[in-house]
Amino acid sequence: MKRVDHIGIAVKSISETLPYYTETLGIPLLGTEEVPTQGLKVAFLDAGNIKLELLEPMSEDSTVAKFIDKRGEGVHHVAFGVTGIQERMDELKEHGVRLLSDGPKPGAGGAQVAFMHPKSSFGVLYELCDKSGNRE
Ligand code: CMX
């Protein structure tokens, strides 16, 4: 892994949280979108060398809603930017890392994403994020 693409931050409400990021911290908003496959609304902010992704659950059974109930708002995951996501997943599996899916799934911004279970990553939820199929 050579590059962190973004850090995911669980929030109860993007609209209530955004002024802190954009006005108090002066971090520009790149955009918001809904990611139905993850039960989320997300906002991406441009923090220079990496992005911040605010994650607001759209339903009570979303994994992020469960996270907030259990741990409160805060840092939720770290996403590595990768290419060849299926190969990266296969390599991690060979090293005994527990992945949360057999293959990549559609994520925000047209990316293909996959997650490593925090129990096999020393307490951190890591994401692989592959945007190489995007036209941007
Ligand atoms: N970071 C670190 N540890 C976490 C965690 C997180 N974000 N979420 C859960 N855990 C820990 C829990 O604290 C728990 O540890 P203990 O047993 O020691 O208490 C353990 O992992 C199991 O967690 P859980 O509360 O039982 O929750 P689940 O097993 O239901 O879900 C997880 C955990 C990681 C499997 C689930 O959150 C998941 O599938 N995540 C991947 C998808 C995802 O996170 N999507 C949101 C982002 C999408 C995007 O950015 O587009």
Short mmCIF file of N, CA and C and ligand atoms in Angstrom, two decimals:
data_model
loop_
_atom_site.label_atom_id
_atom_site.label_comp_id
_atom_site.label_asym_id
_atom_site.label_seq_id
_atom_site.Cartn_x
_atom_site.Cartn_y
_atom_site.Cartn_z
N MET A 1 0.86 -1.19 0.00
CA MET A 1 0.00 0.00 0.00
C MET A 1 0.89 1.24 0.00
N LYS A 2 0.71 2.10 -0.99
CA LYS A 2 1.63 3.23 -1.11
C LYS A 2 0.95 4.58 -0.96
N ARG A 3 -0.39 4.60 -0.90
CA ARG A 3 -1.07 5.90 -0.89
C ARG A 3 -2.38 5.79 -0.11
N VAL A 4 -2.58 6.76 0.79
CA VAL A 4 -3.89 6.85 1.45
C VAL A 4 -4.76 7.77 0.60
N ASP A 5 -5.91 7.26 0.17
CA ASP A 5 -6.83 8.06 -0.65
C ASP A 5 -7.69 8.96 0.23
N HIS A 6 -8.27 8.36 1.28
CA HIS A 6 -9.12 9.17 2.16
C HIS A 6 -9.25 8.53 3.54
N ILE A 7 -9.73 9.36 4.48
CA ILE A 7 -10.07 8.88 5.82
C ILE A 7 -11.57 9.05 5.98
N GLY A 8 -12.25 7.98 6.38
CA GLY A 8 -13.70 8.02 6.57
C GLY A 8 -14.03 8.40 8.01
N ILE A 9 -14.94 9.35 8.16
CA ILE A 9 -15.31 9.85 9.49
C ILE A 9 -16.82 9.72 9.65
N ALA A 10 -17.24 8.93 10.65
CA ALA A 10 -18.67 8.70 10.88
C ALA A 10 -19.28 9.91 11.58
N VAL A 11 -20.37 10.41 11.01
CA VAL A 11 -21.07 11.55 11.62
C VAL A 11 -22.57 11.25 11.65
N LYS A 12 -23.26 11.87 12.60
CA LYS A 12 -24.72 11.67 12.66
C LYS A 12 -25.40 12.46 11.54
N SER A 13 -24.86 13.65 11.25
CA SER A 13 -25.49 14.52 10.26
C SER A 13 -24.43 15.29 9.48
N ILE A 14 -24.39 15.10 8.17
CA ILE A 14 -23.43 15.85 7.34
C ILE A 14 -23.77 17.33 7.39
N SER A 15 -25.05 17.68 7.31
CA SER A 15 -25.39 19.12 7.26
C SER A 15 -24.97 19.83 8.55
N GLU A 16 -25.05 19.13 9.69
CA GLU A 16 -24.64 19.77 10.95
C GLU A 16 -23.12 19.80 11.10
N THR A 17 -22.43 18.89 10.45
CA THR A 17 -20.98 18.77 10.62
C THR A 17 -20.19 19.62 9.63
N LEU A 18 -20.77 19.81 8.41
CA LEU A 18 -20.01 20.48 7.34
C LEU A 18 -19.45 21.85 7.70
N PRO A 19 -20.21 22.73 8.37
CA PRO A 19 -19.66 24.07 8.66
C PRO A 19 -18.35 24.00 9.45
N TYR A 20 -18.22 23.00 10.33
CA TYR A 20 -16.97 22.86 11.09
C TYR A 20 -15.81 22.64 10.12
N TYR A 21 -16.02 21.73 9.15
CA TYR A 21 -14.94 21.41 8.22
C TYR A 21 -14.68 22.54 7.22
N THR A 22 -15.75 23.05 6.62
CA THR A 22 -15.55 24.02 5.53
C THR A 22 -15.25 25.43 6.05
N GLU A 23 -15.90 25.83 7.17
CA GLU A 23 -15.72 27.21 7.63
C GLU A 23 -14.66 27.29 8.72
N THR A 24 -14.79 26.47 9.78
CA THR A 24 -13.82 26.56 10.89
C THR A 24 -12.45 26.07 10.44
N LEU A 25 -12.39 24.90 9.79
CA LEU A 25 -11.10 24.35 9.37
C LEU A 25 -10.70 24.81 7.97
N GLY A 26 -11.65 25.35 7.20
CA GLY A 26 -11.32 25.87 5.86
C GLY A 26 -10.95 24.79 4.86
N ILE A 27 -11.59 23.62 4.97
CA ILE A 27 -11.31 22.52 4.03
C ILE A 27 -12.43 22.51 2.97
N PRO A 28 -12.08 22.69 1.71
CA PRO A 28 -13.14 22.79 0.68
C PRO A 28 -13.93 21.49 0.49
N LEU A 29 -15.24 21.67 0.27
CA LEU A 29 -16.13 20.54 -0.03
C LEU A 29 -15.98 20.18 -1.51
N LEU A 30 -15.75 18.91 -1.77
CA LEU A 30 -15.66 18.45 -3.17
C LEU A 30 -17.04 18.07 -3.70
N GLY A 31 -17.89 17.50 -2.82
CA GLY A 31 -19.22 17.10 -3.26
C GLY A 31 -19.85 16.11 -2.30
N THR A 32 -21.15 15.92 -2.47
CA THR A 32 -21.86 14.93 -1.65
C THR A 32 -22.55 13.94 -2.60
N GLU A 33 -22.78 12.74 -2.10
CA GLU A 33 -23.54 11.76 -2.89
C GLU A 33 -24.14 10.71 -1.96
N GLU A 34 -25.14 10.02 -2.48
CA GLU A 34 -25.69 8.89 -1.73
C GLU A 34 -25.08 7.60 -2.27
N VAL A 35 -24.75 6.70 -1.35
CA VAL A 35 -24.19 5.40 -1.74
C VAL A 35 -25.14 4.33 -1.20
N PRO A 36 -26.21 4.03 -1.96
CA PRO A 36 -27.25 3.11 -1.45
C PRO A 36 -26.70 1.73 -1.10
N THR A 37 -25.66 1.28 -1.84
CA THR A 37 -25.12 -0.06 -1.56
C THR A 37 -24.54 -0.14 -0.16
N GLN A 38 -24.15 1.02 0.43
CA GLN A 38 -23.57 1.04 1.77
C GLN A 38 -24.55 1.67 2.78
N GLY A 39 -25.74 2.06 2.31
CA GLY A 39 -26.72 2.70 3.20
C GLY A 39 -26.23 4.03 3.75
N LEU A 40 -25.56 4.81 2.89
CA LEU A 40 -24.88 6.02 3.36
C LEU A 40 -25.12 7.23 2.47
N LYS A 41 -25.05 8.40 3.13
CA LYS A 41 -24.82 9.64 2.40
C LYS A 41 -23.38 10.03 2.74
N VAL A 42 -22.61 10.48 1.74
CA VAL A 42 -21.21 10.83 2.02
C VAL A 42 -20.91 12.22 1.48
N ALA A 43 -19.91 12.87 2.12
CA ALA A 43 -19.39 14.15 1.62
C ALA A 43 -17.88 14.03 1.58
N PHE A 44 -17.31 14.40 0.43
CA PHE A 44 -15.85 14.39 0.31
C PHE A 44 -15.31 15.81 0.44
N LEU A 45 -14.23 15.93 1.23
CA LEU A 45 -13.56 17.22 1.43
C LEU A 45 -12.12 17.10 0.98
N ASP A 46 -11.60 18.20 0.42
CA ASP A 46 -10.24 18.19 -0.13
C ASP A 46 -9.25 18.70 0.92
N ALA A 47 -8.60 17.74 1.61
CA ALA A 47 -7.64 18.12 2.65
C ALA A 47 -6.21 18.15 2.10
N GLY A 48 -6.08 18.43 0.80
CA GLY A 48 -4.75 18.57 0.21
C GLY A 48 -4.21 17.25 -0.27
N ASN A 49 -3.35 16.63 0.54
CA ASN A 49 -2.74 15.37 0.08
C ASN A 49 -3.70 14.18 0.17
N ILE A 50 -4.72 14.26 1.02
CA ILE A 50 -5.75 13.21 1.06
C ILE A 50 -7.14 13.86 1.16
N LYS A 51 -8.15 13.03 1.02
CA LYS A 51 -9.51 13.52 1.20
C LYS A 51 -10.06 13.05 2.54
N LEU A 52 -11.02 13.77 3.05
CA LEU A 52 -11.80 13.31 4.19
C LEU A 52 -13.18 12.94 3.66
N GLU A 53 -13.73 11.84 4.14
CA GLU A 53 -15.07 11.39 3.72
C GLU A 53 -15.97 11.35 4.94
N LEU A 54 -16.93 12.27 4.98
CA LEU A 54 -17.92 12.23 6.07
C LEU A 54 -18.97 11.20 5.70
N LEU A 55 -19.30 10.33 6.66
CA LEU A 55 -20.23 9.22 6.42
C LEU A 55 -21.45 9.38 7.31
N GLU A 56 -22.60 9.61 6.68
CA GLU A 56 -23.85 9.74 7.46
C GLU A 56 -24.74 8.55 7.14
N PRO A 57 -25.13 7.77 8.16
CA PRO A 57 -26.01 6.62 7.88
C PRO A 57 -27.37 7.06 7.38
N MET A 58 -27.90 6.34 6.37
CA MET A 58 -29.24 6.67 5.86
C MET A 58 -30.29 5.77 6.50
N SER A 59 -29.84 4.74 7.21
CA SER A 59 -30.82 3.88 7.89
C SER A 59 -30.19 3.34 9.17
N GLU A 60 -31.04 2.89 10.08
CA GLU A 60 -30.53 2.44 11.38
C GLU A 60 -29.76 1.13 11.29
N ASP A 61 -29.99 0.37 10.19
CA ASP A 61 -29.26 -0.90 10.09
C ASP A 61 -27.96 -0.78 9.30
N SER A 62 -27.58 0.47 8.91
CA SER A 62 -26.30 0.65 8.22
C SER A 62 -25.15 0.37 9.19
N THR A 63 -24.02 -0.13 8.64
CA THR A 63 -22.88 -0.45 9.50
C THR A 63 -22.37 0.80 10.22
N VAL A 64 -22.52 1.96 9.57
CA VAL A 64 -22.04 3.20 10.19
C VAL A 64 -22.96 3.63 11.35
N ALA A 65 -24.27 3.38 11.20
CA ALA A 65 -25.19 3.67 12.32
C ALA A 65 -24.82 2.82 13.52
N LYS A 66 -24.49 1.55 13.26
CA LYS A 66 -24.10 0.63 14.33
C LYS A 66 -22.80 1.12 15.00
N PHE A 67 -21.86 1.58 14.16
CA PHE A 67 -20.58 2.08 14.66
C PHE A 67 -20.82 3.28 15.59
N ILE A 68 -21.67 4.23 15.15
CA ILE A 68 -21.92 5.44 15.96
C ILE A 68 -22.61 5.07 17.27
N ASP A 69 -23.56 4.13 17.20
CA ASP A 69 -24.24 3.69 18.44
C ASP A 69 -23.23 3.14 19.44
N LYS A 70 -22.27 2.37 18.92
CA LYS A 70 -21.35 1.67 19.81
C LYS A 70 -20.19 2.55 20.26
N ARG A 71 -19.63 3.34 19.30
CA ARG A 71 -18.39 4.07 19.60
C ARG A 71 -18.52 5.57 19.54
N GLY A 72 -19.66 6.07 19.04
CA GLY A 72 -19.83 7.52 18.86
C GLY A 72 -19.24 7.97 17.54
N GLU A 73 -19.39 9.27 17.25
CA GLU A 73 -18.86 9.81 16.00
C GLU A 73 -17.33 9.79 16.04
N GLY A 74 -16.72 9.74 14.85
CA GLY A 74 -15.25 9.80 14.82
C GLY A 74 -14.67 9.01 13.66
N VAL A 75 -13.35 8.82 13.71
CA VAL A 75 -12.65 8.15 12.60
C VAL A 75 -13.18 6.72 12.45
N HIS A 76 -13.61 6.39 11.24
CA HIS A 76 -14.25 5.10 10.99
C HIS A 76 -13.35 4.15 10.19
N HIS A 77 -12.68 4.68 9.14
CA HIS A 77 -11.78 3.83 8.36
C HIS A 77 -10.72 4.65 7.64
N VAL A 78 -9.69 3.93 7.20
CA VAL A 78 -8.62 4.53 6.39
C VAL A 78 -8.64 3.79 5.05
N ALA A 79 -8.68 4.55 3.95
CA ALA A 79 -8.78 3.93 2.62
C ALA A 79 -7.48 4.11 1.84
N PHE A 80 -6.92 2.97 1.44
CA PHE A 80 -5.74 3.00 0.57
C PHE A 80 -6.21 3.10 -0.88
N GLY A 81 -5.57 3.97 -1.64
CA GLY A 81 -5.82 4.03 -3.08
C GLY A 81 -4.99 2.96 -3.76
N VAL A 82 -5.65 2.09 -4.54
CA VAL A 82 -4.94 0.98 -5.19
C VAL A 82 -5.37 0.89 -6.65
N THR A 83 -4.60 0.15 -7.42
CA THR A 83 -5.04 -0.30 -8.75
C THR A 83 -5.01 -1.83 -8.70
N GLY A 84 -5.77 -2.45 -9.58
CA GLY A 84 -5.82 -3.92 -9.60
C GLY A 84 -6.35 -4.46 -8.29
N ILE A 85 -7.54 -3.99 -7.88
CA ILE A 85 -8.05 -4.30 -6.53
C ILE A 85 -8.20 -5.81 -6.28
N GLN A 86 -8.67 -6.56 -7.28
CA GLN A 86 -8.85 -8.00 -7.05
C GLN A 86 -7.49 -8.67 -6.75
N GLU A 87 -6.44 -8.26 -7.47
CA GLU A 87 -5.11 -8.82 -7.20
C GLU A 87 -4.62 -8.43 -5.81
N ARG A 88 -4.86 -7.17 -5.43
CA ARG A 88 -4.46 -6.73 -4.07
C ARG A 88 -5.20 -7.55 -3.02
N MET A 89 -6.50 -7.82 -3.27
CA MET A 89 -7.28 -8.63 -2.33
C MET A 89 -6.71 -10.04 -2.23
N ASP A 90 -6.38 -10.62 -3.39
CA ASP A 90 -5.85 -11.99 -3.40
C ASP A 90 -4.52 -12.05 -2.63
N GLU A 91 -3.68 -11.02 -2.82
CA GLU A 91 -2.39 -10.99 -2.10
C GLU A 91 -2.62 -10.92 -0.58
N LEU A 92 -3.57 -10.07 -0.19
CA LEU A 92 -3.84 -9.93 1.26
C LEU A 92 -4.36 -11.25 1.83
N LYS A 93 -5.25 -11.91 1.06
CA LYS A 93 -5.79 -13.20 1.51
C LYS A 93 -4.66 -14.21 1.71
N GLU A 94 -3.71 -14.19 0.77
CA GLU A 94 -2.55 -15.12 0.89
C GLU A 94 -1.77 -14.85 2.16
N HIS A 95 -1.80 -13.60 2.62
CA HIS A 95 -1.10 -13.24 3.87
C HIS A 95 -1.98 -13.45 5.10
N GLY A 96 -3.15 -14.03 4.90
CA GLY A 96 -4.01 -14.35 6.04
C GLY A 96 -4.90 -13.23 6.51
N VAL A 97 -5.00 -12.15 5.70
CA VAL A 97 -5.87 -11.04 6.09
C VAL A 97 -7.32 -11.42 5.79
N ARG A 98 -8.22 -11.13 6.72
CA ARG A 98 -9.64 -11.45 6.53
C ARG A 98 -10.32 -10.30 5.79
N LEU A 99 -10.81 -10.59 4.59
CA LEU A 99 -11.51 -9.57 3.81
C LEU A 99 -13.01 -9.74 4.00
N LEU A 100 -13.74 -8.64 3.87
CA LEU A 100 -15.17 -8.68 4.17
C LEU A 100 -16.02 -9.06 2.95
N SER A 101 -15.37 -9.24 1.79
CA SER A 101 -16.08 -9.74 0.61
C SER A 101 -15.09 -10.50 -0.25
N ASP A 102 -15.63 -11.36 -1.13
CA ASP A 102 -14.74 -12.12 -2.01
C ASP A 102 -14.19 -11.26 -3.13
N GLY A 103 -15.00 -10.29 -3.55
CA GLY A 103 -14.58 -9.40 -4.64
C GLY A 103 -14.92 -7.97 -4.30
N PRO A 104 -14.45 -7.02 -5.14
CA PRO A 104 -14.75 -5.62 -4.88
C PRO A 104 -16.23 -5.29 -5.09
N LYS A 105 -16.67 -4.21 -4.44
CA LYS A 105 -18.07 -3.76 -4.57
C LYS A 105 -18.08 -2.29 -4.98
N PRO A 106 -19.19 -1.81 -5.57
CA PRO A 106 -19.24 -0.40 -5.94
C PRO A 106 -19.28 0.50 -4.71
N GLY A 107 -18.42 1.53 -4.70
CA GLY A 107 -18.39 2.49 -3.59
C GLY A 107 -18.64 3.90 -4.10
N ALA A 108 -18.35 4.89 -3.26
CA ALA A 108 -18.58 6.28 -3.63
C ALA A 108 -17.66 6.69 -4.77
N GLY A 109 -18.12 7.66 -5.57
CA GLY A 109 -17.30 8.23 -6.63
C GLY A 109 -16.97 7.26 -7.74
N GLY A 110 -17.79 6.22 -7.90
CA GLY A 110 -17.55 5.26 -8.97
C GLY A 110 -16.41 4.31 -8.69
N ALA A 111 -15.88 4.33 -7.47
CA ALA A 111 -14.75 3.45 -7.13
C ALA A 111 -15.22 2.02 -6.88
N GLN A 112 -14.31 1.08 -7.02
CA GLN A 112 -14.52 -0.30 -6.57
C GLN A 112 -13.83 -0.41 -5.21
N VAL A 113 -14.54 -0.95 -4.21
CA VAL A 113 -13.98 -0.94 -2.86
C VAL A 113 -14.07 -2.32 -2.21
N ALA A 114 -13.20 -2.52 -1.22
CA ALA A 114 -13.22 -3.74 -0.41
C ALA A 114 -12.66 -3.37 0.96
N PHE A 115 -13.05 -4.15 1.96
CA PHE A 115 -12.65 -3.83 3.33
C PHE A 115 -11.95 -5.02 3.98
N MET A 116 -10.99 -4.70 4.88
CA MET A 116 -10.34 -5.73 5.69
C MET A 116 -10.98 -5.69 7.08
N HIS A 117 -11.23 -6.85 7.64
CA HIS A 117 -11.86 -6.85 8.97
C HIS A 117 -10.90 -6.26 10.00
N PRO A 118 -11.39 -5.33 10.84
CA PRO A 118 -10.49 -4.71 11.84
C PRO A 118 -9.83 -5.72 12.78
N LYS A 119 -10.47 -6.89 12.93
CA LYS A 119 -9.89 -7.90 13.83
C LYS A 119 -8.62 -8.52 13.23
N SER A 120 -8.47 -8.45 11.89
CA SER A 120 -7.23 -8.98 11.31
C SER A 120 -6.28 -7.85 10.91
N SER A 121 -6.64 -6.61 11.27
CA SER A 121 -5.79 -5.45 10.95
C SER A 121 -5.50 -4.64 12.21
N PHE A 122 -5.36 -5.34 13.32
CA PHE A 122 -4.96 -4.71 14.58
C PHE A 122 -5.84 -3.52 14.94
N GLY A 123 -7.16 -3.71 14.78
CA GLY A 123 -8.12 -2.73 15.29
C GLY A 123 -8.48 -1.61 14.34
N VAL A 124 -7.94 -1.65 13.08
CA VAL A 124 -8.26 -0.58 12.13
C VAL A 124 -9.07 -1.16 10.97
N LEU A 125 -10.18 -0.50 10.62
CA LEU A 125 -10.93 -0.89 9.43
C LEU A 125 -10.26 -0.23 8.22
N TYR A 126 -9.57 -1.04 7.40
CA TYR A 126 -8.92 -0.54 6.20
C TYR A 126 -9.77 -0.86 4.98
N GLU A 127 -9.81 0.12 4.07
CA GLU A 127 -10.51 -0.04 2.80
C GLU A 127 -9.49 -0.04 1.67
N LEU A 128 -9.74 -0.83 0.64
CA LEU A 128 -9.03 -0.70 -0.63
C LEU A 128 -9.97 0.04 -1.57
N CYS A 129 -9.45 1.04 -2.25
CA CYS A 129 -10.29 1.90 -3.09
C CYS A 129 -9.62 2.02 -4.45
N ASP A 130 -10.27 1.49 -5.48
CA ASP A 130 -9.68 1.44 -6.82
C ASP A 130 -10.51 2.31 -7.76
N LYS A 131 -9.92 3.41 -8.20
CA LYS A 131 -10.64 4.32 -9.12
C LYS A 131 -10.09 4.21 -10.53
N SER A 132 -9.30 3.17 -10.79
CA SER A 132 -8.64 3.09 -12.09
C SER A 132 -9.63 2.84 -13.23
N GLY A 133 -10.84 2.37 -12.89
CA GLY A 133 -11.86 2.17 -13.93
C GLY A 133 -12.64 3.44 -14.23
N ASN A 134 -12.40 4.52 -13.45
CA ASN A 134 -13.14 5.78 -13.65
C ASN A 134 -12.62 6.53 -14.87
N ARG A 135 -13.50 7.33 -15.45
CA ARG A 135 -13.07 8.13 -16.59
C ARG A 135 -12.44 9.44 -16.15
N GLU A 136 -12.66 9.84 -14.83
CA GLU A 136 -12.16 11.15 -14.35
C GLU A 136 -10.64 11.23 -14.39
N1 CMX B 1 -12.98 0.43 13.12
C1 CMX B 1 -12.38 -0.40 14.05
N2 CMX B 1 -13.02 -1.42 14.66
C2 CMX B 1 -14.32 -1.61 14.34
C3 CMX B 1 -14.99 -0.81 13.41
C4 CMX B 1 -14.27 0.24 12.79
N3 CMX B 1 -14.85 1.04 11.89
N4 CMX B 1 -16.27 -1.25 13.27
C5 CMX B 1 -16.39 -2.30 14.11
N5 CMX B 1 -15.23 -2.50 14.75
C6 CMX B 1 -14.93 -3.54 15.73
C7 CMX B 1 -15.97 -3.52 16.83
O1 CMX B 1 -15.64 -2.59 17.83
C8 CMX B 1 -15.94 -4.95 17.32
O2 CMX B 1 -14.86 -5.14 18.19
P1 CMX B 1 -15.14 -5.81 19.63
O3 CMX B 1 -15.67 -7.18 19.33
O4 CMX B 1 -13.76 -5.84 20.24
O5 CMX B 1 -16.10 -4.92 20.31
C9 CMX B 1 -15.67 -5.75 16.04
O6 CMX B 1 -15.06 -4.81 15.11
C10 CMX B 1 -16.92 -6.31 15.43
O7 CMX B 1 -17.78 -5.22 15.23
P2 CMX B 1 -19.34 -5.19 15.44
O8 CMX B 1 -19.73 -4.01 16.23
O9 CMX B 1 -19.81 -6.54 15.88
O10 CMX B 1 -19.84 -4.83 14.02
P3 CMX B 1 -20.03 -5.77 12.81
O11 CMX B 1 -19.28 -7.03 12.93
O12 CMX B 1 -21.47 -5.85 12.55
O13 CMX B 1 -19.36 -4.90 11.66
C11 CMX B 1 -17.58 -4.57 10.22
C12 CMX B 1 -18.02 -4.56 11.66
C13 CMX B 1 -16.20 -3.95 10.11
C14 CMX B 1 -17.58 -6.01 9.71
C15 CMX B 1 -18.61 -3.74 9.39
O14 CMX B 1 -18.60 -2.42 9.85
C16 CMX B 1 -18.37 -3.76 7.91
O15 CMX B 1 -18.79 -4.66 7.21
N6 CMX B 1 -17.67 -2.72 7.37
C17 CMX B 1 -17.36 -2.65 5.95
C18 CMX B 1 -18.32 -1.75 5.20
C19 CMX B 1 -18.27 -0.34 5.71
O16 CMX B 1 -17.68 -0.02 6.73
N7 CMX B 1 -18.96 0.57 4.97
C20 CMX B 1 -18.99 1.96 5.32
C21 CMX B 1 -18.03 2.82 4.51
C22 CMX B 1 -18.40 2.81 3.04
C23 CMX B 1 -17.70 3.83 2.18
O17 CMX B 1 -16.75 4.50 2.60
O18 CMX B 1 -18.12 3.98 0.99
#
